[in-house]
Amino acid sequence: MSKRFGKRKEDDGFASESNDRPKKTSKTDDSDDSDDNLVWEISKNRRVAVRNWQGKLVVDFREFYVKDGKEMPGKKGISLTMDQWKVLREHVEEIHKAVATGE
């Protein structure tokens, strides 16, 4: 497997397995047409949410920023459809092994 990315910094913004647990919250986001969202904070400015977007259920990985004292979703992120989420879940063990070996 070829490496396309340089070495990660010590703090890559992701919670470590050992001592940082994702924070689970439930909140309503006024910026879209969703009802209650399930949100997990994975680092200071990154979150994973399960939400309804344009009538479809998605798993949304997103960075947030603060503007005028209010947290706003940034452009950096990805929303996975349920089909894409299922494919990712099917490959979790392979991804975990690749991360563990550094490939």
GROMACS .gro file of C-alpha atoms in nm:
model
  103
    1MET     CA    1   0.000   0.000   0.000
    2SER     CA    2   0.146   0.340  -0.093
    3LYS     CA    3   0.153   0.630   0.146
    4ARG     CA    4  -0.004   0.943   0.006
    5PHE     CA    5   0.012   1.154   0.317
    6GLY     CA    6   0.297   1.272   0.535
    7LYS     CA    7   0.338   1.176   0.896
    8ARG     CA    8   0.058   1.297   1.120
    9LYS     CA    9   0.117   1.549   1.391
   10GLU     CA   10   0.102   1.423   1.748
   11ASP     CA   11  -0.237   1.592   1.795
   12ASP     CA   12  -0.438   1.525   1.481
   13GLY     CA   13  -0.766   1.647   1.630
   14PHE     CA   14  -0.908   1.301   1.686
   15ALA     CA   15  -0.991   1.160   2.027
   16SER     CA   16  -0.752   0.889   2.138
   17GLU     CA   17  -0.887   0.547   2.229
   18SER     CA   18  -0.727   0.540   2.572
   19ASN     CA   19  -0.861   0.839   2.762
   20ASP     CA   20  -1.085   1.063   2.550
   21ARG     CA   21  -1.441   0.947   2.507
   22PRO     CA   22  -1.664   1.116   2.249
   23LYS     CA   23  -1.918   1.346   2.405
   24LYS     CA   24  -2.275   1.257   2.306
   25THR     CA   25  -2.529   1.535   2.295
   26SER     CA   26  -2.870   1.586   2.147
   27LYS     CA   27  -2.955   1.924   2.002
   28THR     CA   28  -3.164   2.097   1.742
   29ASP     CA   29  -2.976   2.270   1.463
   30ASP     CA   30  -3.166   2.571   1.329
   31SER     CA   31  -2.953   2.586   1.014
   32ASP     CA   32  -3.127   2.296   0.837
   33ASP     CA   33  -3.459   2.114   0.818
   34SER     CA   34  -3.374   1.860   1.088
   35ASP     CA   35  -3.554   1.767   1.405
   36ASP     CA   36  -3.345   1.645   1.700
   37ASN     CA   37  -2.994   1.544   1.599
   38LEU     CA   38  -2.768   1.298   1.774
   39VAL     CA   39  -2.424   1.458   1.798
   40TRP     CA   40  -2.091   1.321   1.921
   41GLU     CA   41  -1.803   1.559   1.980
   42ILE     CA   42  -1.482   1.390   1.864
   43SER     CA   43  -1.250   1.684   1.932
   44LYS     CA   44  -1.276   2.052   2.020
   45ASN     CA   45  -1.412   2.161   1.682
   46ARG     CA   46  -1.510   1.833   1.515
   47ARG     CA   47  -1.837   1.647   1.550
   48VAL     CA   48  -2.022   1.350   1.410
   49ALA     CA   49  -2.399   1.382   1.379
   50VAL     CA   50  -2.681   1.159   1.263
   51ARG     CA   51  -2.938   1.387   1.106
   52ASN     CA   52  -3.203   1.426   0.845
   53TRP     CA   53  -3.081   1.640   0.555
   54GLN     CA   54  -3.309   1.714   0.259
   55GLY     CA   55  -3.530   1.424   0.358
   56LYS     CA   56  -3.244   1.172   0.384
   57LEU     CA   57  -3.079   1.028   0.692
   58VAL     CA   58  -2.704   1.097   0.690
   59VAL     CA   59  -2.399   1.053   0.912
   60ASP     CA   60  -2.230   1.393   0.905
   61PHE     CA   61  -1.863   1.447   0.999
   62ARG     CA   62  -1.805   1.822   1.027
   63GLU     CA   63  -1.572   2.091   1.161
   64PHE     CA   64  -1.725   2.387   1.346
   65TYR     CA   65  -1.609   2.743   1.405
   66VAL     CA   66  -1.723   3.027   1.630
   67LYS     CA   67  -1.873   3.342   1.476
   68ASP     CA   68  -2.019   3.618   1.692
   69GLY     CA   69  -2.016   3.382   1.990
   70LYS     CA   70  -2.220   3.117   1.809
   71GLU     CA   71  -2.090   2.779   1.689
   72MET     CA   72  -2.142   2.736   1.315
   73PRO     CA   73  -2.083   2.436   1.087
   74GLY     CA   74  -1.790   2.481   0.853
   75LYS     CA   75  -1.742   2.376   0.491
   76LYS     CA   76  -1.492   2.107   0.591
   77GLY     CA   77  -1.681   1.786   0.638
   78ILE     CA   78  -1.859   1.501   0.472
   79SER     CA   79  -2.210   1.360   0.491
   80LEU     CA   80  -2.244   0.988   0.427
   81THR     CA   81  -2.568   0.839   0.302
   82MET     CA   82  -2.683   0.519   0.469
   83ASP     CA   83  -2.541   0.313   0.179
   84GLN     CA   84  -2.202   0.484   0.217
   85TRP     CA   85  -2.214   0.445   0.596
   86LYS     CA   86  -2.277   0.070   0.559
   87VAL     CA   87  -1.977   0.034   0.325
   88LEU     CA   88  -1.755   0.222   0.571
   89ARG     CA   89  -1.875   0.000   0.857
   90GLU     CA   90  -1.792  -0.312   0.652
   91HIS     CA   91  -1.430  -0.193   0.621
   92VAL     CA   92  -1.371  -0.075   0.979
   93GLU     CA   93  -1.157  -0.374   1.079
   94GLU     CA   94  -0.937  -0.338   0.770
   95ILE     CA   95  -0.897   0.035   0.835
   96HIS     CA   96  -0.815  -0.030   1.199
   97LYS     CA   97  -0.546  -0.282   1.102
   98ALA     CA   98  -0.396  -0.039   0.847
   99VAL     CA   99  -0.384   0.238   1.108
  100ALA     CA  100  -0.228   0.005   1.364
  101THR     CA  101   0.049  -0.095   1.123
  102GLY     CA  102   0.099   0.260   0.994
  103GLU     CA  103   0.019   0.182   0.631
   0.00000   0.00000   0.00000
